[in-house]
Every structure is written in C-alpha cells, then in structure tokens.
Amino acid sequence: MATLLIYLFLVVGIVLFASQNLDMVQVHLIAGNPVEVPLIVVIGLSFFIGFVTAIFSVIIRTLRDRSKQSRYTRPPSPPQIRRM
C-alpha cells in the first residue's frame, strides 16, 4: 500500500512538472535551422540520454571487471584419478 502511494505521488509530481514546462523553446542543432519543441521534450530527452549513458557505463565496467577477475583466478584443476 505504501509503495502504491509513493508511485501515485511520483506520477502526480511528474504530471505537474510536465504541465508547467510546455513552453516552446528553440533547440540549436549542430547543423541546420533551430527547431522549436516543448521544454518538457528537451528535459525528457536529456534525462533519457543520461540514463542510457549511465546504463552503458555500468555494463562496460561490469564486463571489464569480470574479464579481469577471470584472468586472475586460476581454473580448478581436473580431479585426480587414483589407481589401486
């Protein structure tokens, strides 16, 4: 129940934030004419690009750590067969 209330407050906060940021802004791209888009779109895209960058960074770091770890750990030796 508490989790549902937290999500409800979060959604209400996002809706209020978005409704107050509907002004049109000019975005100057590298080449070409400026594009007019709502401010909430610029904020959302900036958040999304940052989120994706962070996820890729974590994935790359995890893969790098696993490769280092596998390099330094010795594989288990095969079991010795005793003959009687």
mmCIF file of C-alpha atoms in Angstrom:
data_model
loop_
_atom_site.group_PDB
_atom_site.id
_atom_site.type_symbol
_atom_site.label_atom_id
_atom_site.label_comp_id
_atom_site.label_asym_id
_atom_site.label_seq_id
_atom_site.Cartn_x
_atom_site.Cartn_y
_atom_site.Cartn_z
ATOM 1 C CA MET A 1 0.000 0.000 0.000
ATOM 2 C CA ALA A 2 2.824 2.381 0.851
ATOM 3 C CA THR A 3 4.527 1.629 -2.466
ATOM 4 C CA LEU A 4 1.336 2.462 -4.328
ATOM 5 C CA LEU A 5 1.107 5.826 -2.563
ATOM 6 C CA ILE A 6 4.731 6.603 -3.399
ATOM 7 C CA TYR A 7 4.093 5.811 -7.080
ATOM 8 C CA LEU A 8 0.929 7.929 -7.023
ATOM 9 C CA PHE A 9 2.787 10.943 -5.602
ATOM 10 C CA LEU A 10 5.579 10.421 -8.114
ATOM 11 C CA VAL A 11 3.166 10.349 -11.054
ATOM 12 C CA VAL A 12 1.316 13.428 -9.798
ATOM 13 C CA GLY A 13 4.635 15.249 -9.412
ATOM 14 C CA ILE A 14 5.721 14.321 -12.935
ATOM 15 C CA VAL A 15 2.387 15.431 -14.393
ATOM 16 C CA LEU A 16 2.586 18.779 -12.558
ATOM 17 C CA PHE A 17 6.181 19.272 -13.678
ATOM 18 C CA ALA A 18 5.300 18.469 -17.288
ATOM 19 C CA SER A 19 2.249 20.721 -17.305
ATOM 20 C CA GLN A 20 4.346 23.682 -16.155
ATOM 21 C CA ASN A 21 7.036 23.120 -18.807
ATOM 22 C CA LEU A 22 5.045 23.230 -22.025
ATOM 23 C CA ASP A 23 6.632 26.447 -23.318
ATOM 24 C CA MET A 24 8.191 26.212 -26.761
ATOM 25 C CA VAL A 25 11.972 26.588 -26.826
ATOM 26 C CA GLN A 26 14.433 26.775 -29.682
ATOM 27 C CA VAL A 27 16.948 23.959 -29.899
ATOM 28 C CA HIS A 28 20.013 24.757 -31.997
ATOM 29 C CA LEU A 29 21.339 21.582 -33.530
ATOM 30 C CA ILE A 30 24.854 21.214 -34.893
ATOM 31 C CA ALA A 31 23.755 21.880 -38.460
ATOM 32 C CA GLY A 32 20.604 23.418 -39.837
ATOM 33 C CA ASN A 33 17.954 25.727 -38.556
ATOM 34 C CA PRO A 34 16.831 25.828 -34.922
ATOM 35 C CA VAL A 35 13.901 23.579 -34.062
ATOM 36 C CA GLU A 36 11.095 24.617 -31.728
ATOM 37 C CA VAL A 37 9.990 21.919 -29.296
ATOM 38 C CA PRO A 38 8.263 21.947 -25.906
ATOM 39 C CA LEU A 39 10.629 22.334 -22.972
ATOM 40 C CA ILE A 40 9.419 19.069 -21.410
ATOM 41 C CA VAL A 41 10.622 17.208 -24.518
ATOM 42 C CA VAL A 42 14.103 18.708 -24.134
ATOM 43 C CA ILE A 43 14.156 17.797 -20.435
ATOM 44 C CA GLY A 44 12.887 14.277 -21.134
ATOM 45 C CA LEU A 45 15.410 13.629 -23.899
ATOM 46 C CA SER A 46 18.247 14.923 -21.725
ATOM 47 C CA PHE A 47 17.178 12.612 -18.905
ATOM 48 C CA PHE A 48 16.855 9.636 -21.276
ATOM 49 C CA ILE A 49 20.283 10.195 -22.850
ATOM 50 C CA GLY A 50 21.876 10.475 -19.402
ATOM 51 C CA PHE A 51 20.109 7.310 -18.238
ATOM 52 C CA VAL A 52 21.251 5.318 -21.274
ATOM 53 C CA THR A 53 24.814 6.607 -20.868
ATOM 54 C CA ALA A 54 24.855 5.531 -17.215
ATOM 55 C CA ILE A 55 23.491 2.069 -18.045
ATOM 56 C CA PHE A 56 26.130 1.542 -20.753
ATOM 57 C CA SER A 57 28.824 2.710 -18.355
ATOM 58 C CA VAL A 58 27.732 0.188 -15.719
ATOM 59 C CA ILE A 59 27.571 -2.624 -18.293
ATOM 60 C CA ILE A 60 31.046 -1.837 -19.629
ATOM 61 C CA ARG A 61 32.512 -1.609 -16.124
ATOM 62 C CA THR A 62 30.901 -4.912 -15.127
ATOM 63 C CA LEU A 63 32.216 -6.690 -18.214
ATOM 64 C CA ARG A 64 35.690 -5.251 -17.656
ATOM 65 C CA ASP A 65 35.711 -6.352 -14.005
ATOM 66 C CA ARG A 66 34.582 -9.858 -14.957
ATOM 67 C CA SER A 67 37.330 -10.183 -17.543
ATOM 68 C CA LYS A 68 39.952 -9.009 -15.026
ATOM 69 C CA GLN A 69 38.593 -11.389 -12.431
ATOM 70 C CA SER A 70 38.676 -14.360 -14.805
ATOM 71 C CA ARG A 71 42.261 -13.506 -15.755
ATOM 72 C CA TYR A 72 43.498 -13.604 -12.170
ATOM 73 C CA THR A 73 41.631 -16.632 -10.907
ATOM 74 C CA ARG A 74 43.103 -19.986 -11.689
ATOM 75 C CA PRO A 75 40.711 -22.502 -13.176
ATOM 76 C CA PRO A 76 40.095 -25.520 -10.975
ATOM 77 C CA SER A 77 42.407 -28.412 -11.678
ATOM 78 C CA PRO A 78 40.822 -31.582 -13.016
ATOM 79 C CA PRO A 79 40.171 -34.290 -10.459
ATOM 80 C CA GLN A 80 42.971 -36.814 -9.970
ATOM 81 C CA ILE A 81 42.117 -40.430 -10.653
ATOM 82 C CA ARG A 82 43.663 -42.826 -8.165
ATOM 83 C CA ARG A 83 44.565 -46.277 -9.325
ATOM 84 C CA MET A 84 44.577 -49.132 -6.929
#
